[in-house]
Amino acid sequence: MNMNDIIIKKRDGGKLTKEEIKWTVSGITNGLIPDYQASALLMAILFRHMDEEETFELTEVMRDSGDVVDLSAIKGINVDKHSTGGVGDKVTLIVGPIAAACGVPIAKMSGRGLGFTGGTIDKLESIPGFRTTLEPEDFFAQVKRIGISLIGQSGHIAAADKKLYALRDVTGTVDDLSLIASSIMSKKLAAGSDAILLDVKCGRGAFMKTPEAAMKLGKLMCRIGKRAGKNTVAVITGMDQPLGNAVGNSLEVIEAIEVLKGKGPEDITELTFTLSGMMVQMGGKAESAEEGRRMAEEAVRSGAALEKFRQLIEAQGGDPRVIEDYSLMPQAKYKAEYIAEKSGYVRSVDPLTIGICSQHTGAGRQKKEDPIDPSAGVYLMKKTGDTVSKGDVLAVFMGDSEEKVGSALREAEFKKAFVIGDEEPEKEPLIKGIVGTDL
Ligand code: URA
C-alpha cells in the first residue's frame, strides 16, 4: 500500500477499507509513516468525513494498538464512566464511590489532564500520600476487597490514539465526529469494562457546542460500544458554566467530599445522583435508573458512599483524615478576588474563560511535562441566576504564585468571565437527553 494513494482517496471523498485503515494506523504508530502524511490524512478526514463502517474499523484498530485489559477476574458487571471533558468536572470522584457503595465494581483507569485543571488522577494525587500507580495484581485485589480502585491509565492503552491525538491537537483536526468518537471509544473498549456510561458535554465549555451535536456524538459512540458487545449509554449534559463551584485539583476533591456528605452544590449533586443511578442500573444492582438513583441517594444519606471514598483513600496510601479536615489538603498561599462592578443577576459565567483562568493559576498544564500546583484554581462564589450587589466577590483565584493568581484575575476581568444584567436568566436543564444502544 502507498500512503499518498490513501490520502488522495480520502481527499476525493473515497471510503477507506479495513485493510487500508489497519495499514495506515500501524504505520503511523510505529513511525513508518511520517507526521506530515498522517496530518494530511487527518485533514482530509476532517473535510470528507468517515462513514460509520470506517469509524468502527478505526476504533477497533486503535483499541488493538496497545494493551487490552481483561477485567474478567472481577466478579459482577464492571461499569466504566467517561466524560468528554468540562470545567469543574469532578464527577468520577463522586460517582465512583457511590456506585461502589451500591455494589457495582469500579476498576477504573483515568487520565491526567492537559488543559484547564488536572484530570481525575491529578485531583486524587492532591490528597497527601495518594498513589495512583498500582501493580495489576494490587489493582485487582483492591477491587475485590473494597469494590473500587482508581488508577492512572497505562501508557500502553490505545497507543495509536496517543500518537494521533497529539497530531490532531496541533494540526486543527480535533473537531471531527468520527475522530473524536473513535479516539474516546478505543480507550474505553481497551480498558476492559462490561458497560460504559458516557457523559457527553455540550455548550460553550465543551467540544460539542449544541445539544444536537452532542447527541450525534453520543449516539455514534453508543453504536460503537454496541458493536463491540458493551452496553453503552450516553447522557448529554450542559457545560454552559463550570460544574459546581470549585475548579482546580485540591479544590475539586474537597467539593467532591462535600457532595458525598450531602452538602455539595445543587448542579453537581443532581448530575452525580443521575449518573450514579444509571451506573447502578447498568451494573445490575437496580431494575431501573430511577431505582438506582434512589439507592445512590440512600448511599449518600447513610454515609456509605463517603465511607467508600475513605476506604479508597486509605487503600491507595492517602491520608483519610482529609475527609474531616480540609486544612490537610494543599493550601494556596495567594488569593485574589474578582469583584462585581454592578448589581443585578449573574446572566452567565463563561466556562472557557474560567478554565483558562484556572490554567493561569497553575492548576492545569499546557504541555504534558508541566508540573501542576495542587492548591491552585478558581472558586466561584456566584453562579448563573444568582443575584449580586456591586462589590460582592464573584470568584476567588488561588495558587502558590502571586504573579499567576494576578494573571488569572486580569484574564477574568478582561474577558468578562461573569456577565451581570438586570433580567433574571432562564434556567436551563443540566441534563439535555439520554441515548442508549437501542437508539
Ligand atoms: N477526548 C478524547 O479522548 N479524544 C478526543 O478526540 C476528544 C476528547
Short mmCIF file of C-alpha atoms and ligand atoms in Angstrom, two decimals:
data_model
loop_
_atom_site.label_atom_id
_atom_site.label_comp_id
_atom_site.label_asym_id
_atom_site.label_seq_id
_atom_site.Cartn_x
_atom_site.Cartn_y
_atom_site.Cartn_z
CA MET A 1 0.00 0.00 0.00
CA ASN A 2 1.02 3.58 -0.54
CA MET A 3 0.22 6.43 1.86
CA ASN A 4 -0.04 9.01 -0.89
CA ASP A 5 -2.77 6.94 -2.61
CA ILE A 6 -4.68 6.63 0.67
CA ILE A 7 -4.52 10.39 1.29
CA ILE A 8 -5.73 11.09 -2.26
CA LYS A 9 -8.56 8.54 -1.92
CA LYS A 10 -9.88 10.25 1.20
CA ARG A 11 -9.23 13.73 -0.20
CA ASP A 12 -11.51 12.82 -3.11
CA GLY A 13 -14.24 11.53 -0.80
CA GLY A 14 -13.50 7.80 -1.05
CA LYS A 15 -14.20 5.18 1.58
CA LEU A 16 -11.17 3.54 3.18
CA THR A 17 -11.13 -0.23 3.50
CA LYS A 18 -10.42 -2.07 6.74
CA GLU A 19 -7.01 -3.11 5.37
CA GLU A 20 -6.13 0.48 4.43
CA ILE A 21 -7.13 1.74 7.89
CA LYS A 22 -5.16 -1.02 9.60
CA TRP A 23 -2.08 -0.45 7.47
CA THR A 24 -2.22 3.33 7.97
CA VAL A 25 -2.76 3.26 11.74
CA SER A 26 0.00 0.74 12.28
CA GLY A 27 2.38 2.76 10.06
CA ILE A 28 1.62 5.97 11.97
CA THR A 29 2.03 4.26 15.36
CA ASN A 30 5.36 2.65 14.60
CA GLY A 31 6.76 5.73 12.89
CA LEU A 32 6.96 4.32 9.33
CA ILE A 33 4.51 6.94 8.07
CA PRO A 34 5.83 10.47 8.61
CA ASP A 35 3.81 13.02 10.58
CA TYR A 36 3.22 15.21 7.50
CA GLN A 37 1.43 12.39 5.69
CA ALA A 38 -0.53 11.39 8.80
CA SER A 39 -1.59 15.03 9.26
CA ALA A 40 -2.62 15.35 5.63
CA LEU A 41 -4.86 12.30 6.02
CA LEU A 42 -6.38 13.70 9.23
CA MET A 43 -7.20 16.94 7.43
CA ALA A 44 -8.74 15.00 4.53
CA ILE A 45 -10.89 13.08 7.05
CA LEU A 46 -11.94 16.36 8.69
CA PHE A 47 -13.24 17.68 5.35
CA ARG A 48 -14.52 14.46 3.76
CA HIS A 49 -15.54 12.53 6.91
CA MET A 50 -15.61 8.80 7.60
CA ASP A 51 -18.79 6.77 7.46
CA GLU A 52 -19.86 4.52 10.32
CA GLU A 53 -18.15 1.44 8.92
CA GLU A 54 -14.82 3.30 8.66
CA THR A 55 -15.31 4.75 12.16
CA PHE A 56 -15.90 1.26 13.62
CA GLU A 57 -12.81 -0.10 11.87
CA LEU A 58 -10.68 2.82 13.07
CA THR A 59 -11.89 2.33 16.65
CA GLU A 60 -11.11 -1.38 16.65
CA VAL A 61 -7.69 -0.92 15.09
CA MET A 62 -6.83 1.77 17.66
CA ARG A 63 -8.18 -0.36 20.54
CA ASP A 64 -5.92 -3.22 19.47
CA SER A 65 -2.86 -0.99 19.03
CA GLY A 66 -1.96 -1.36 22.74
CA ASP A 67 -2.88 -3.38 25.82
CA VAL A 68 -6.48 -4.56 26.13
CA VAL A 69 -7.26 -5.01 29.82
CA ASP A 70 -9.04 -8.17 30.97
CA LEU A 71 -11.24 -7.44 33.99
CA SER A 72 -12.95 -10.85 33.95
CA ALA A 73 -11.28 -11.81 37.25
CA ILE A 74 -13.51 -9.22 38.95
CA LYS A 75 -16.96 -10.56 39.80
CA GLY A 76 -20.02 -8.60 38.75
CA ILE A 77 -20.68 -6.15 35.93
CA ASN A 78 -17.85 -3.62 35.75
CA VAL A 79 -19.15 -0.21 34.74
CA ASP A 80 -16.83 2.50 33.40
CA LYS A 81 -17.78 6.15 33.13
CA HIS A 82 -16.25 8.74 30.84
CA SER A 83 -16.76 12.45 30.39
CA THR A 84 -15.88 14.24 27.17
CA GLY A 85 -14.43 16.96 29.37
CA GLY A 86 -15.66 20.03 31.13
CA VAL A 87 -14.59 22.73 33.55
CA GLY A 88 -15.06 21.74 37.20
CA ASP A 89 -15.87 18.14 36.24
CA LYS A 90 -15.11 16.11 39.35
CA VAL A 91 -17.89 13.61 38.66
CA THR A 92 -15.74 10.44 38.75
CA LEU A 93 -14.59 11.25 42.29
CA ILE A 94 -18.24 11.18 43.37
CA VAL A 95 -19.98 8.56 41.22
CA GLY A 96 -17.17 6.01 41.70
CA PRO A 97 -17.63 5.74 45.50
CA ILE A 98 -21.44 5.98 45.23
CA ALA A 99 -21.72 3.18 42.66
CA ALA A 100 -19.20 1.06 44.59
CA ALA A 101 -21.20 1.59 47.79
CA CYS A 102 -24.22 0.23 45.89
CA GLY A 103 -22.29 -2.92 44.93
CA VAL A 104 -21.06 -2.07 41.42
CA PRO A 105 -17.35 -2.92 40.99
CA ILE A 106 -15.36 0.12 39.90
CA ALA A 107 -11.99 -0.78 38.39
CA LYS A 108 -11.21 2.44 36.65
CA MET A 109 -8.25 3.87 34.83
CA SER A 110 -8.32 7.63 34.38
CA GLY A 111 -6.15 10.14 32.62
CA ARG A 112 -4.14 13.18 33.54
CA GLY A 113 -5.35 16.47 32.25
CA LEU A 114 -3.85 18.65 29.61
CA GLY A 115 -5.61 21.96 29.92
CA PHE A 116 -7.68 23.78 32.49
CA THR A 117 -7.11 21.57 35.53
CA GLY A 118 -5.52 18.22 36.00
CA GLY A 119 -7.51 15.07 35.28
CA THR A 120 -9.05 12.71 37.83
CA ILE A 121 -5.64 11.24 38.59
CA ASP A 122 -4.06 14.65 39.30
CA LYS A 123 -7.01 15.53 41.50
CA LEU A 124 -6.61 12.34 43.54
CA GLU A 125 -2.88 12.97 43.85
CA SER A 126 -3.62 16.25 45.60
CA ILE A 127 -4.65 14.08 48.59
CA PRO A 128 -1.41 13.72 50.61
CA GLY A 129 0.11 10.27 50.05
CA PHE A 130 -2.44 9.04 47.47
CA ARG A 131 -0.82 6.62 44.99
CA THR A 132 -2.29 6.32 41.50
CA THR A 133 0.11 3.68 40.20
CA LEU A 134 -0.61 0.16 41.36
CA GLU A 135 0.70 -3.19 40.16
CA PRO A 136 -2.06 -5.02 38.23
CA GLU A 137 -2.38 -7.69 40.96
CA ASP A 138 -2.81 -4.99 43.65
CA PHE A 139 -5.37 -3.17 41.49
CA PHE A 140 -7.47 -6.35 41.12
CA ALA A 141 -7.05 -7.33 44.78
CA GLN A 142 -8.24 -3.89 45.90
CA VAL A 143 -11.37 -4.01 43.72
CA LYS A 144 -12.14 -7.48 45.09
CA ARG A 145 -11.59 -6.28 48.69
CA ILE A 146 -13.29 -2.87 48.78
CA GLY A 147 -15.07 -2.70 45.41
CA ILE A 148 -13.17 0.27 43.96
CA SER A 149 -9.79 1.33 42.64
CA LEU A 150 -8.94 4.44 40.62
CA ILE A 151 -5.54 4.41 38.95
CA GLY A 152 -3.69 6.18 36.14
CA GLN A 153 -4.19 4.91 32.63
CA SER A 154 -1.33 2.71 31.46
CA GLY A 155 0.77 4.30 28.73
CA HIS A 156 0.13 1.17 26.66
CA ILE A 157 -3.61 1.65 26.21
CA ALA A 158 -4.58 2.55 22.62
CA ALA A 159 -1.04 3.53 21.61
CA ALA A 160 -2.24 4.68 18.17
CA ASP A 161 -4.68 7.16 19.70
CA LYS A 162 -1.88 8.73 21.71
CA LYS A 163 0.10 9.43 18.56
CA LEU A 164 -2.92 10.51 16.51
CA TYR A 165 -4.35 12.74 19.24
CA ALA A 166 -1.01 14.53 19.64
CA LEU A 167 -1.02 15.23 15.88
CA ARG A 168 -4.69 16.30 15.85
CA ASP A 169 -4.04 18.67 18.72
CA VAL A 170 -1.52 20.70 16.70
CA THR A 171 -2.99 20.43 13.19
CA GLY A 172 -6.52 21.75 13.72
CA THR A 173 -8.05 18.30 13.30
CA VAL A 174 -9.58 17.59 16.71
CA ASP A 175 -13.15 18.57 15.82
CA ASP A 176 -14.33 15.68 13.72
CA LEU A 177 -17.13 13.42 14.95
CA SER A 178 -15.56 10.15 13.75
CA LEU A 179 -12.12 11.06 15.06
CA ILE A 180 -13.48 12.07 18.49
CA ALA A 181 -15.76 9.02 18.77
CA SER A 182 -13.07 6.53 17.73
CA SER A 183 -10.47 8.19 19.98
CA ILE A 184 -12.67 8.01 23.09
CA MET A 185 -14.17 4.58 22.40
CA SER A 186 -10.85 2.92 21.51
CA LYS A 187 -9.59 3.77 25.02
CA LYS A 188 -12.85 2.79 26.72
CA LEU A 189 -13.01 -0.56 24.91
CA ALA A 190 -9.35 -1.26 25.75
CA ALA A 191 -9.97 -0.52 29.44
CA GLY A 192 -11.97 -3.75 29.68
CA SER A 193 -15.24 -2.83 31.45
CA ASP A 194 -18.51 -4.62 30.67
CA ALA A 195 -20.59 -1.44 30.38
CA ILE A 196 -19.79 2.18 29.59
CA LEU A 197 -21.60 5.33 30.70
CA LEU A 198 -20.65 8.40 28.67
CA ASP A 199 -21.20 11.96 29.87
CA VAL A 200 -21.18 13.98 26.64
CA LYS A 201 -20.88 17.66 27.43
CA CYS A 202 -22.32 20.41 25.28
CA GLY A 203 -22.11 24.16 25.46
CA ARG A 204 -19.54 26.92 25.44
CA GLY A 205 -17.04 24.97 27.55
CA ALA A 206 -17.25 21.73 25.54
CA PHE A 207 -16.12 20.23 22.23
CA MET A 208 -19.73 19.98 21.13
CA LYS A 209 -21.38 23.38 21.22
CA THR A 210 -25.02 22.31 20.82
CA PRO A 211 -27.15 19.53 22.36
CA GLU A 212 -27.86 18.26 18.82
CA ALA A 213 -24.14 17.85 18.04
CA ALA A 214 -23.54 16.18 21.41
CA MET A 215 -26.48 13.85 20.79
CA LYS A 216 -24.99 12.85 17.44
CA LEU A 217 -21.63 12.10 19.06
CA GLY A 218 -23.34 10.21 21.91
CA LYS A 219 -25.34 8.04 19.51
CA LEU A 220 -22.30 7.24 17.41
CA MET A 221 -20.30 6.21 20.49
CA CYS A 222 -23.21 4.06 21.72
CA ARG A 223 -23.35 2.28 18.36
CA ILE A 224 -19.58 1.67 18.50
CA GLY A 225 -19.97 0.27 22.02
CA LYS A 226 -22.86 -1.97 20.98
CA ARG A 227 -20.91 -3.36 18.04
CA ALA A 228 -18.12 -4.25 20.46
CA GLY A 229 -20.64 -6.04 22.69
CA LYS A 230 -20.76 -3.45 25.50
CA ASN A 231 -23.86 -1.91 26.98
CA THR A 232 -23.19 1.79 26.32
CA VAL A 233 -25.33 4.75 27.34
CA ALA A 234 -24.65 8.44 26.77
CA VAL A 235 -26.05 11.29 28.84
CA ILE A 236 -25.95 14.71 27.20
CA THR A 237 -25.23 17.38 29.80
CA GLY A 238 -24.80 21.13 29.68
CA MET A 239 -21.45 22.87 30.03
CA ASP A 240 -22.58 26.49 29.76
CA GLN A 241 -21.00 27.28 33.09
CA PRO A 242 -18.49 25.37 35.24
CA LEU A 243 -19.88 22.37 37.12
CA GLY A 244 -20.16 23.08 40.84
CA ASN A 245 -18.22 25.97 42.36
CA ALA A 246 -14.70 24.56 42.51
CA VAL A 247 -12.25 24.41 39.61
CA GLY A 248 -8.79 23.08 40.48
CA ASN A 249 -7.32 19.90 41.91
CA SER A 250 -7.45 20.03 45.71
CA LEU A 251 -10.48 22.37 45.48
CA GLU A 252 -12.39 19.78 43.46
CA VAL A 253 -11.54 16.93 45.83
CA ILE A 254 -12.94 18.99 48.70
CA GLU A 255 -16.10 19.74 46.72
CA ALA A 256 -16.47 16.03 45.86
CA ILE A 257 -16.26 15.19 49.58
CA GLU A 258 -18.92 17.81 50.27
CA VAL A 259 -21.22 16.15 47.71
CA LEU A 260 -20.58 12.76 49.34
CA LYS A 261 -21.54 14.36 52.67
CA GLY A 262 -24.80 15.56 51.07
CA LYS A 263 -23.70 19.20 51.28
CA GLY A 264 -22.49 19.86 47.73
CA PRO A 265 -23.69 22.45 45.20
CA GLU A 266 -27.04 21.68 43.61
CA ASP A 267 -25.93 21.17 39.99
CA ILE A 268 -23.17 18.66 40.66
CA THR A 269 -25.30 16.85 43.25
CA GLU A 270 -28.15 16.46 40.78
CA LEU A 271 -25.87 15.29 37.97
CA THR A 272 -23.97 12.79 40.10
CA PHE A 273 -27.18 11.26 41.51
CA THR A 274 -28.50 10.77 37.98
CA LEU A 275 -25.24 9.31 36.66
CA SER A 276 -24.59 7.04 39.62
CA GLY A 277 -28.21 5.81 39.48
CA MET A 278 -27.60 4.84 35.87
CA MET A 279 -24.33 3.11 36.76
CA VAL A 280 -26.11 1.13 39.49
CA GLN A 281 -28.72 0.01 36.96
CA MET A 282 -26.12 -0.80 34.27
CA GLY A 283 -24.18 -2.74 36.92
CA GLY A 284 -27.22 -4.94 37.50
CA LYS A 285 -27.89 -3.73 41.05
CA ALA A 286 -31.18 -1.97 40.25
CA GLU A 287 -34.09 -2.71 37.93
CA SER A 288 -34.23 0.84 36.61
CA ALA A 289 -32.21 4.05 36.62
CA GLU A 290 -34.84 5.55 38.97
CA GLU A 291 -34.36 2.76 41.48
CA GLY A 292 -30.58 3.16 41.01
CA ARG A 293 -30.91 6.85 41.80
CA ARG A 294 -32.84 6.13 44.97
CA MET A 295 -30.08 3.71 46.01
CA ALA A 296 -27.44 6.34 45.19
CA GLU A 297 -29.26 8.96 47.29
CA GLU A 298 -29.51 6.49 50.17
CA ALA A 299 -25.77 5.66 49.89
CA VAL A 300 -25.03 9.36 50.39
CA ARG A 301 -27.64 9.86 53.11
CA SER A 302 -26.43 6.85 55.11
CA GLY A 303 -22.75 7.80 54.78
CA ALA A 304 -21.93 4.56 52.88
CA ALA A 305 -20.61 6.44 49.83
CA LEU A 306 -18.39 8.68 51.96
CA GLU A 307 -17.12 5.60 53.79
CA LYS A 308 -16.28 4.03 50.41
CA PHE A 309 -14.26 7.13 49.48
CA ARG A 310 -12.45 6.88 52.82
CA GLN A 311 -11.62 3.22 52.12
CA LEU A 312 -10.37 4.16 48.64
CA ILE A 313 -8.07 6.86 50.04
CA GLU A 314 -6.74 4.54 52.73
CA ALA A 315 -6.20 1.60 50.35
CA GLN A 316 -4.14 3.76 47.98
CA GLY A 317 -1.91 5.25 50.68
CA GLY A 318 -3.66 8.60 51.12
CA ASP A 319 -4.45 10.37 54.37
CA PRO A 320 -8.17 9.72 55.04
CA ARG A 321 -8.25 12.45 57.69
CA VAL A 322 -8.67 14.95 54.81
CA ILE A 323 -12.35 13.96 54.82
CA GLU A 324 -12.87 15.72 58.15
CA ASP A 325 -10.03 18.22 57.99
CA TYR A 326 -9.68 20.06 54.68
CA SER A 327 -6.69 22.01 56.04
CA LEU A 328 -4.68 18.81 55.44
CA MET A 329 -5.18 19.32 51.68
CA PRO A 330 -2.71 21.59 49.82
CA GLN A 331 -3.47 25.21 50.73
CA ALA A 332 -2.93 28.16 48.38
CA LYS A 333 -0.54 30.89 49.57
CA TYR A 334 -2.09 33.64 47.49
CA LYS A 335 -5.66 34.66 46.72
CA ALA A 336 -7.19 37.36 44.53
CA GLU A 337 -10.85 38.33 44.45
CA TYR A 338 -12.91 39.16 41.38
CA ILE A 339 -15.37 41.85 42.45
CA ALA A 340 -18.76 42.67 40.90
CA GLU A 341 -18.77 46.13 39.33
CA LYS A 342 -22.55 46.40 39.40
CA SER A 343 -25.65 44.87 40.95
CA GLY A 344 -28.09 42.55 39.19
CA TYR A 345 -28.37 38.91 38.16
CA VAL A 346 -25.46 36.78 37.02
CA ARG A 347 -26.54 36.12 33.45
CA SER A 348 -23.61 33.85 32.57
CA VAL A 349 -20.30 32.50 33.83
CA ASP A 350 -18.13 31.62 30.87
CA PRO A 351 -16.66 28.13 31.43
CA LEU A 352 -13.97 28.60 28.82
CA THR A 353 -12.66 31.78 30.42
CA ILE A 354 -12.82 30.27 33.91
CA GLY A 355 -10.96 27.24 32.55
CA ILE A 356 -8.23 29.44 31.08
CA CYS A 357 -8.02 31.39 34.37
CA SER A 358 -7.64 28.11 36.23
CA GLN A 359 -4.75 27.24 33.95
CA HIS A 360 -3.19 30.67 34.65
CA THR A 361 -3.31 29.97 38.41
CA GLY A 362 -1.19 26.85 37.83
CA ALA A 363 -3.98 24.27 38.27
CA GLY A 364 -3.61 22.92 34.71
CA ARG A 365 -0.87 22.03 32.27
CA GLN A 366 -0.08 23.44 28.86
CA LYS A 367 2.44 20.73 27.98
CA LYS A 368 2.28 17.22 29.37
CA GLU A 369 5.57 17.60 31.24
CA ASP A 370 4.40 20.78 33.04
CA PRO A 371 4.02 20.46 36.83
CA ILE A 372 0.68 21.40 38.33
CA ASP A 373 0.01 23.26 41.56
CA PRO A 374 -2.48 21.12 43.54
CA SER A 375 -3.56 24.11 45.66
CA ALA A 376 -4.36 26.33 42.66
CA GLY A 377 -7.65 27.06 40.98
CA VAL A 378 -10.80 29.15 40.99
CA TYR A 379 -13.65 29.12 43.46
CA LEU A 380 -16.90 30.58 42.16
CA MET A 381 -18.87 32.46 44.83
CA LYS A 382 -21.71 33.12 42.38
CA LYS A 383 -23.24 31.14 39.56
CA THR A 384 -25.69 31.84 36.73
CA GLY A 385 -29.05 33.04 38.08
CA ASP A 386 -27.67 34.32 41.42
CA THR A 387 -28.31 37.90 42.45
CA VAL A 388 -25.30 40.10 43.17
CA SER A 389 -24.66 43.51 44.66
CA LYS A 390 -21.92 45.83 43.50
CA GLY A 391 -18.79 44.98 45.49
CA ASP A 392 -19.68 41.30 46.04
CA VAL A 393 -16.97 38.72 45.44
CA LEU A 394 -17.82 36.75 42.29
CA ALA A 395 -14.84 34.40 42.31
CA VAL A 396 -11.59 33.80 44.16
CA PHE A 397 -8.40 32.86 42.32
CA MET A 398 -5.87 30.85 44.31
CA GLY A 399 -2.38 29.42 43.96
CA ASP A 400 1.18 29.41 45.21
CA SER A 401 2.36 32.26 42.95
CA GLU A 402 1.18 35.84 43.37
CA GLU A 403 2.01 36.52 39.76
CA LYS A 404 -0.04 33.58 38.44
CA VAL A 405 -3.03 34.41 40.61
CA GLY A 406 -2.89 38.05 39.46
CA SER A 407 -2.68 36.98 35.84
CA ALA A 408 -5.79 34.79 36.28
CA LEU A 409 -7.71 37.72 37.77
CA ARG A 410 -6.68 40.05 34.92
CA GLU A 411 -7.75 37.42 32.36
CA ALA A 412 -11.17 37.06 34.03
CA GLU A 413 -11.73 40.82 34.13
CA PHE A 414 -10.50 41.38 30.58
CA LYS A 415 -12.63 38.55 29.13
CA LYS A 416 -15.63 39.41 31.32
CA ALA A 417 -15.95 35.91 32.76
CA PHE A 418 -19.14 36.99 34.56
CA VAL A 419 -21.90 38.85 32.75
CA ILE A 420 -24.26 40.74 35.06
CA GLY A 421 -27.59 42.12 33.85
CA ASP A 422 -30.90 43.38 35.11
CA GLU A 423 -33.01 40.45 33.97
CA GLU A 424 -33.03 37.06 35.59
CA PRO A 425 -31.77 34.48 33.05
CA GLU A 426 -33.88 31.47 32.14
CA LYS A 427 -32.82 28.30 33.97
CA GLU A 428 -31.52 25.69 31.53
CA PRO A 429 -31.81 21.98 32.43
CA LEU A 430 -28.40 20.42 33.06
CA ILE A 431 -29.38 17.07 31.55
CA LYS A 432 -30.37 17.53 27.91
CA GLY A 433 -31.03 13.93 26.92
CA ILE A 434 -30.06 10.29 27.20
CA VAL A 435 -29.19 7.94 24.35
CA GLY A 436 -28.50 4.22 24.50
CA THR A 437 -27.61 1.25 22.36
CA ASP A 438 -31.26 0.77 21.40
CA LEU A 439 -31.26 4.12 19.58
N1 URA B 1 -11.23 13.13 24.21
C1 URA B 1 -10.51 12.14 23.62
O1 URA B 1 -10.01 11.24 24.28
N2 URA B 1 -10.36 12.19 22.28
C2 URA B 1 -10.90 13.15 21.52
O2 URA B 1 -10.73 13.12 20.32
C3 URA B 1 -11.64 14.18 22.15
C4 URA B 1 -11.79 14.12 23.50
#
